[in-house]
């Protein structure tokens, strides 16, 4: 699975070397062949979409007319899953474009286009962007979509034309808040631009599909969900559903958190998930900046929240006005053909407070004519969200767990919290998981990101299981299982059934935390968990409409533009002007050379899944100086390794299975072996993406010894007819390359760990080192027998005296296979959970709490908005 090496495509190039990255090759070409400094181009070329607007007069109703439907057959077979395949070859972009001149406009060289790309990448000022277009002699793409500043919000407010606004408080509102303004684009023009995006011509979905595998339905993206099928059935025959996806989220634009912006983004459900969420492909576009209405003086006034919602709905109605009519619209689409499109809101992604603003609250009465103005904003379009909901609920549970331990252990509570924090700092490193050296509980975390909270989920149970009641451990266990199910990359009816079972069990055991929750666990995010299964069936996996994507989009369309404003007057218009000019330059580049779009599309392509589940290749890196086996065996952890190697050669290589003395076994050609520190396994994930799995064997890795664990595959060599592949666990102690009979072998020396098949409070599989076996459990295998890495953590409740054979300061009798750390381990887990009968005297039941049915925002502020301190991973 090794990629083709990157070489220079110039003929008679004096350098005949390979390059490790695209940037290295570009630097070489500029310095050697173009005689330019190596820093004048960016690492990845941007793209843009060409756009040709359709006049409003061409708008038509659903009456029969001539239009084109490029049908996408849903003839998915029972034995395969259909993915959007990439038709372009993954060539280097220099080869695709050429180096001498732009084939579309011979007067514009590709070097000039590269300079323009560099301008976009480094974030030049607005004036400089225009100058770059002139310098590169590019013809500006005039048909771009500009922003409009709508300043008549105050006039409408003064005239009493904003529905639901408390007119009796109008003067006080204007005196304190000032004059809010709305900056927006025409949603119809922007949607048509995305629909006709040239990069997505061959992958844009026009009709829904039913995806199956082995006769079972699979839910992966919008086109495979039930929502599209339901909308298609009630739409005019032959029309195309234009799935509008809106995402809004308020964010700060200055370091002191004083200034903020409220962007709303638009993308299409017709564009596949793997394309619409990539910032390099620009499948997500800025639609508008909502006016930010804030005032500390009026924040506690009951009417102020009503006023903010009224202005928000008025602005939303203004933005969605082009799609007010329930009709079909003639719009340009893939391959510049005309289609009859029926716009429908596929998803509205936001946090809880904005959900309440969009729906105007479940109990609030709204004028009927006002609902008709934004007819397709329905509660069913308000989708679930992993960042704010799963992250918020887990943060809430983590705070409750902290309080439970302090209450459960009384005077010993603080010392136990310190012990748990020390355990968290000793958890072995694994892949990209975060470390918690300062503590595992929320009060010890500083501005945690969602990724940090997901890492925290994987270590909290192993650290505290022996200090909490069984019911609390089971509650956390089932919530983690629900989270793993909900965030999967695809779903079937069976997986959704298992997810619902985990959620039901979580609700059964969660009363143990009720008294430690300010709201008694009665808050919206906790109830929204019931909606996950329905949304997945309707719209596919939640990663397709998560706020994680919009949070990342803030960097491109809010953070960077804010740095290019004077922050004194009308900063939103300045930001919008910067975004417009940036988009204009993108459009100009793609209009001058479509080959750039082809090249970027090829670089960003998703490799399709292979027929084999595991098709592995490997590389061993970071070699050390050659070491002698006779010297390695003197280490306590590697004692007897020389005999293990000779036994491996006798059985695995020579195929001799009779017992012989060690002195009669074969030995290596040379006592010196080349030792490596890292093993990289390349594999395809379930959606076809490449996964690099690294296994490390470092004596010092960031100041600590690191010996990773792995799953090994083997066959019964004594019985060739036995085709079964056996799996075992082992801790990798040595990666080395040795020579036997003139042939080099890549080998692994590891210590075997066996499964005890025991029940454990964490639900994790219990392991133990095989120290009673020959050579203290040491064995040798070839590197291609390593299937994948696993995360093994100590069972801290079984601490024992240090054992030099295990080579660790702290030694434990038992270890836990932490299957929560990666999805492969979780899906094949052999852990066993204890049972707790609801009739047991130790079982905590729900307490009856009087429900005052207060305001939604008050309910939303009583302990459940615990995601307010969770930061997006890109900030």
Short mmCIF file of N, CA and C in Angstrom, two decimals, residues 198-296:
data_model
loop_
_atom_site.label_atom_id
_atom_site.label_comp_id
_atom_site.label_asym_id
_atom_site.label_seq_id
_atom_site.Cartn_x
_atom_site.Cartn_y
_atom_site.Cartn_z
N UNK A 198 -18.30 23.09 -9.86
CA UNK A 198 -17.68 22.20 -10.86
C UNK A 198 -16.91 21.04 -10.26
N UNK A 199 -16.45 21.18 -9.02
CA UNK A 199 -15.70 20.09 -8.40
C UNK A 199 -16.60 18.90 -8.07
N UNK A 200 -17.89 19.15 -7.90
CA UNK A 200 -18.78 18.12 -7.42
C UNK A 200 -19.73 17.61 -8.51
N UNK A 201 -19.42 17.90 -9.77
CA UNK A 201 -20.34 17.52 -10.84
C UNK A 201 -20.66 16.03 -10.83
N UNK A 202 -19.65 15.19 -10.62
CA UNK A 202 -19.85 13.75 -10.76
C UNK A 202 -20.24 13.08 -9.46
N UNK A 203 -20.28 13.82 -8.36
CA UNK A 203 -20.64 13.20 -7.08
C UNK A 203 -21.89 13.79 -6.46
N UNK A 204 -22.39 14.90 -7.01
CA UNK A 204 -23.59 15.52 -6.46
C UNK A 204 -24.78 14.57 -6.56
N UNK A 205 -25.47 14.41 -5.46
CA UNK A 205 -26.63 13.52 -5.41
C UNK A 205 -27.89 14.25 -5.85
N UNK A 206 -28.60 13.65 -6.81
CA UNK A 206 -29.84 14.24 -7.31
C UNK A 206 -31.07 13.51 -6.81
N UNK A 207 -30.94 12.24 -6.48
CA UNK A 207 -32.06 11.47 -5.95
C UNK A 207 -31.55 10.65 -4.77
N UNK A 208 -32.42 10.25 -3.86
CA UNK A 208 -31.99 9.42 -2.72
C UNK A 208 -31.70 7.99 -3.15
N UNK A 209 -31.01 7.28 -2.30
CA UNK A 209 -30.67 5.88 -2.56
C UNK A 209 -30.90 5.07 -1.30
N UNK A 210 -31.18 3.81 -1.48
CA UNK A 210 -31.27 2.86 -0.37
C UNK A 210 -30.02 2.00 -0.40
N UNK A 211 -29.15 2.19 0.57
CA UNK A 211 -27.87 1.50 0.63
C UNK A 211 -28.01 0.28 1.53
N UNK A 212 -27.57 -0.87 1.05
CA UNK A 212 -27.66 -2.09 1.83
C UNK A 212 -26.33 -2.82 1.83
N UNK A 213 -26.13 -3.62 2.85
CA UNK A 213 -24.99 -4.53 2.92
C UNK A 213 -25.49 -5.84 3.51
N UNK A 214 -25.29 -6.91 2.76
CA UNK A 214 -25.76 -8.23 3.19
C UNK A 214 -27.24 -8.21 3.53
N UNK A 215 -28.01 -7.45 2.75
CA UNK A 215 -29.45 -7.41 2.94
C UNK A 215 -29.92 -6.49 4.04
N UNK A 216 -29.01 -5.81 4.74
CA UNK A 216 -29.37 -4.93 5.84
C UNK A 216 -29.13 -3.49 5.42
N UNK A 217 -30.07 -2.62 5.73
CA UNK A 217 -29.97 -1.23 5.32
C UNK A 217 -28.86 -0.51 6.10
N UNK A 218 -28.12 0.34 5.39
CA UNK A 218 -27.01 1.08 5.97
C UNK A 218 -27.33 2.57 5.87
N UNK A 219 -27.13 3.30 6.96
CA UNK A 219 -27.32 4.74 7.00
C UNK A 219 -25.95 5.40 7.10
N UNK A 220 -25.60 6.19 6.08
CA UNK A 220 -24.28 6.82 6.08
C UNK A 220 -24.35 8.33 5.85
N UNK A 221 -25.13 8.78 4.87
CA UNK A 221 -25.23 10.20 4.56
C UNK A 221 -26.69 10.53 4.28
N UNK A 222 -26.96 11.79 3.96
CA UNK A 222 -28.34 12.23 3.74
C UNK A 222 -29.04 11.40 2.67
N UNK A 223 -28.33 11.10 1.59
CA UNK A 223 -28.97 10.39 0.48
C UNK A 223 -29.43 8.99 0.88
N UNK A 224 -28.86 8.41 1.93
CA UNK A 224 -29.24 7.07 2.36
C UNK A 224 -30.29 7.08 3.46
N UNK A 225 -30.68 8.26 3.95
CA UNK A 225 -31.63 8.36 5.04
C UNK A 225 -33.07 8.42 4.57
N UNK A 226 -33.99 8.40 5.52
CA UNK A 226 -35.42 8.38 5.21
C UNK A 226 -35.96 9.77 4.87
N UNK A 227 -35.30 10.81 5.38
CA UNK A 227 -35.81 12.17 5.17
C UNK A 227 -35.92 12.50 3.69
N UNK A 228 -34.89 12.21 2.93
CA UNK A 228 -34.88 12.54 1.51
C UNK A 228 -35.96 11.76 0.77
N UNK A 229 -36.12 10.48 1.13
CA UNK A 229 -37.16 9.69 0.48
C UNK A 229 -38.55 10.28 0.76
N UNK A 230 -38.79 10.71 2.00
CA UNK A 230 -40.10 11.25 2.36
C UNK A 230 -40.38 12.56 1.63
N UNK A 231 -39.38 13.43 1.53
CA UNK A 231 -39.57 14.70 0.83
C UNK A 231 -39.75 14.47 -0.66
N UNK A 232 -39.03 13.50 -1.21
CA UNK A 232 -39.12 13.22 -2.65
C UNK A 232 -40.52 12.74 -3.02
N UNK A 233 -41.15 11.99 -2.14
CA UNK A 233 -42.47 11.43 -2.45
C UNK A 233 -43.54 12.51 -2.57
N UNK A 234 -43.42 13.59 -1.83
CA UNK A 234 -44.44 14.64 -1.85
C UNK A 234 -44.05 15.80 -2.76
N UNK A 235 -42.95 15.69 -3.48
CA UNK A 235 -42.49 16.74 -4.38
C UNK A 235 -42.96 16.45 -5.80
N UNK A 236 -42.97 17.46 -6.67
CA UNK A 236 -43.40 17.24 -8.05
C UNK A 236 -42.56 16.17 -8.73
N UNK A 237 -43.16 15.34 -9.56
CA UNK A 237 -42.40 14.27 -10.24
C UNK A 237 -41.24 14.84 -11.06
N UNK A 238 -40.10 14.21 -10.94
CA UNK A 238 -38.93 14.63 -11.70
C UNK A 238 -38.14 15.76 -11.09
N UNK A 239 -38.59 16.33 -9.98
CA UNK A 239 -37.87 17.43 -9.37
C UNK A 239 -36.72 16.91 -8.51
N UNK A 240 -35.78 17.80 -8.26
CA UNK A 240 -34.61 17.50 -7.45
C UNK A 240 -34.75 18.21 -6.11
N UNK A 241 -34.59 17.47 -5.04
CA UNK A 241 -34.63 18.06 -3.71
C UNK A 241 -33.29 18.75 -3.45
N UNK A 242 -33.37 20.06 -3.19
CA UNK A 242 -32.17 20.82 -2.85
C UNK A 242 -32.09 20.90 -1.32
N UNK A 243 -31.29 20.04 -0.72
CA UNK A 243 -31.21 19.95 0.73
C UNK A 243 -30.36 21.06 1.31
N UNK A 244 -30.99 22.04 1.93
CA UNK A 244 -30.28 23.17 2.53
C UNK A 244 -29.86 22.81 3.95
N UNK A 245 -28.61 22.99 4.25
CA UNK A 245 -28.08 22.75 5.59
C UNK A 245 -27.58 24.07 6.15
N UNK A 246 -28.23 24.55 7.19
CA UNK A 246 -27.84 25.79 7.85
C UNK A 246 -27.16 25.50 9.17
N UNK A 247 -26.18 26.31 9.49
CA UNK A 247 -25.46 26.15 10.76
C UNK A 247 -25.10 27.54 11.26
N UNK A 248 -25.53 27.86 12.46
CA UNK A 248 -25.23 29.16 13.06
C UNK A 248 -24.63 28.96 14.44
N UNK A 249 -23.72 29.83 14.80
CA UNK A 249 -23.07 29.72 16.10
C UNK A 249 -22.37 31.03 16.40
N UNK A 250 -22.68 31.62 17.55
CA UNK A 250 -22.06 32.87 17.96
C UNK A 250 -20.64 32.59 18.44
N UNK A 251 -19.70 33.46 18.09
CA UNK A 251 -18.31 33.26 18.47
C UNK A 251 -17.63 34.60 18.70
N UNK A 252 -16.59 34.60 19.50
CA UNK A 252 -15.84 35.82 19.77
C UNK A 252 -14.85 36.06 18.63
N UNK A 253 -14.53 37.33 18.40
CA UNK A 253 -13.60 37.68 17.32
C UNK A 253 -12.39 38.42 17.84
N UNK A 254 -12.32 38.64 19.15
CA UNK A 254 -11.16 39.30 19.74
C UNK A 254 -10.65 38.48 20.91
N UNK A 255 -9.38 38.66 21.24
CA UNK A 255 -8.78 37.89 22.33
C UNK A 255 -9.34 38.22 23.69
N UNK A 256 -9.87 39.44 23.87
CA UNK A 256 -10.42 39.81 25.17
C UNK A 256 -11.89 39.46 25.33
N UNK A 257 -12.45 38.76 24.31
CA UNK A 257 -13.84 38.28 24.35
C UNK A 257 -14.87 39.42 24.41
N UNK A 258 -14.47 40.63 24.03
CA UNK A 258 -15.41 41.74 24.07
C UNK A 258 -16.30 41.79 22.83
N UNK A 259 -15.71 41.54 21.69
CA UNK A 259 -16.46 41.61 20.44
C UNK A 259 -16.79 40.20 19.96
N UNK A 260 -17.95 40.07 19.35
CA UNK A 260 -18.37 38.76 18.87
C UNK A 260 -19.12 38.92 17.55
N UNK A 261 -19.23 37.81 16.85
CA UNK A 261 -19.98 37.76 15.59
C UNK A 261 -20.87 36.53 15.62
N UNK A 262 -21.93 36.59 14.80
CA UNK A 262 -22.91 35.50 14.77
C UNK A 262 -23.10 35.07 13.31
N UNK A 263 -22.20 34.24 12.79
CA UNK A 263 -22.33 33.83 11.39
C UNK A 263 -23.32 32.69 11.22
N UNK A 264 -23.86 32.60 10.01
CA UNK A 264 -24.68 31.45 9.63
C UNK A 264 -24.14 30.95 8.30
N UNK A 265 -23.93 29.64 8.20
CA UNK A 265 -23.31 29.04 7.04
C UNK A 265 -24.33 28.21 6.27
N UNK A 266 -24.02 28.03 4.99
CA UNK A 266 -24.88 27.23 4.12
C UNK A 266 -24.05 26.18 3.41
N UNK A 267 -24.54 24.95 3.40
CA UNK A 267 -24.00 23.88 2.56
C UNK A 267 -25.17 23.01 2.13
N UNK A 268 -24.92 22.13 1.17
CA UNK A 268 -25.98 21.34 0.58
C UNK A 268 -25.84 19.88 0.96
N UNK A 269 -26.97 19.26 1.30
CA UNK A 269 -26.98 17.82 1.57
C UNK A 269 -26.75 17.02 0.31
N UNK A 270 -26.91 17.65 -0.86
CA UNK A 270 -26.65 16.95 -2.12
C UNK A 270 -25.17 16.65 -2.31
N UNK A 271 -24.31 17.44 -1.68
CA UNK A 271 -22.87 17.20 -1.76
C UNK A 271 -22.49 16.15 -0.72
N UNK A 272 -21.78 15.10 -1.11
CA UNK A 272 -21.43 14.04 -0.16
C UNK A 272 -20.66 14.57 1.04
N UNK A 273 -20.78 13.86 2.14
CA UNK A 273 -20.19 14.27 3.41
C UNK A 273 -18.70 14.49 3.30
N UNK A 274 -18.00 13.58 2.61
CA UNK A 274 -16.54 13.67 2.57
C UNK A 274 -16.06 14.87 1.76
N UNK A 275 -16.95 15.57 1.06
CA UNK A 275 -16.56 16.73 0.27
C UNK A 275 -17.08 18.04 0.85
N UNK A 276 -18.30 18.05 1.35
CA UNK A 276 -18.88 19.32 1.77
C UNK A 276 -18.26 19.89 3.03
N UNK A 277 -17.57 19.06 3.82
CA UNK A 277 -17.02 19.53 5.08
C UNK A 277 -15.54 19.87 5.00
N UNK A 278 -14.92 19.74 3.84
CA UNK A 278 -13.50 20.05 3.69
C UNK A 278 -13.33 21.52 3.35
N UNK A 279 -12.56 22.23 4.17
CA UNK A 279 -12.39 23.65 3.93
C UNK A 279 -11.63 23.92 2.64
N UNK A 280 -10.77 23.00 2.21
CA UNK A 280 -10.02 23.21 0.96
C UNK A 280 -10.90 23.10 -0.27
N UNK A 281 -12.08 22.46 -0.14
CA UNK A 281 -12.99 22.34 -1.26
C UNK A 281 -14.09 23.40 -1.23
N UNK A 282 -14.21 24.13 -0.14
CA UNK A 282 -15.14 25.25 -0.03
C UNK A 282 -16.57 24.84 -0.33
N UNK A 283 -16.97 23.68 0.22
CA UNK A 283 -18.35 23.26 0.09
C UNK A 283 -19.26 23.93 1.09
N UNK A 284 -18.69 24.67 2.05
CA UNK A 284 -19.45 25.43 3.03
C UNK A 284 -19.18 26.91 2.80
N UNK A 285 -20.25 27.70 2.72
CA UNK A 285 -20.09 29.13 2.44
C UNK A 285 -20.80 29.97 3.50
N UNK A 286 -20.23 31.15 3.72
CA UNK A 286 -20.85 32.10 4.64
C UNK A 286 -22.10 32.68 4.01
N UNK A 287 -23.22 32.60 4.72
CA UNK A 287 -24.49 33.12 4.22
C UNK A 287 -24.79 34.51 4.77
N UNK A 288 -24.54 34.71 6.07
CA UNK A 288 -24.89 36.00 6.68
C UNK A 288 -24.19 36.14 8.02
N UNK A 289 -24.16 37.39 8.49
CA UNK A 289 -23.81 37.71 9.88
C UNK A 289 -25.06 38.25 10.54
N UNK A 290 -25.57 37.54 11.54
CA UNK A 290 -26.70 38.04 12.31
C UNK A 290 -26.25 39.21 13.18
N UNK A 291 -27.14 40.13 13.50
CA UNK A 291 -26.79 41.18 14.45
C UNK A 291 -26.64 40.60 15.85
N UNK A 292 -25.57 40.97 16.52
CA UNK A 292 -25.31 40.51 17.88
C UNK A 292 -25.93 41.51 18.85
N UNK A 293 -26.94 41.09 19.56
CA UNK A 293 -27.66 41.95 20.50
C UNK A 293 -27.31 41.51 21.91
N UNK A 294 -26.46 42.27 22.58
CA UNK A 294 -26.03 41.92 23.92
C UNK A 294 -26.04 43.16 24.80
N UNK A 295 -26.35 42.96 26.07
CA UNK A 295 -26.32 44.05 27.05
C UNK A 295 -26.33 43.47 28.45
N UNK A 296 -25.28 43.76 29.22
CA UNK A 296 -25.24 43.29 30.60
C UNK A 296 -26.31 43.98 31.44
#
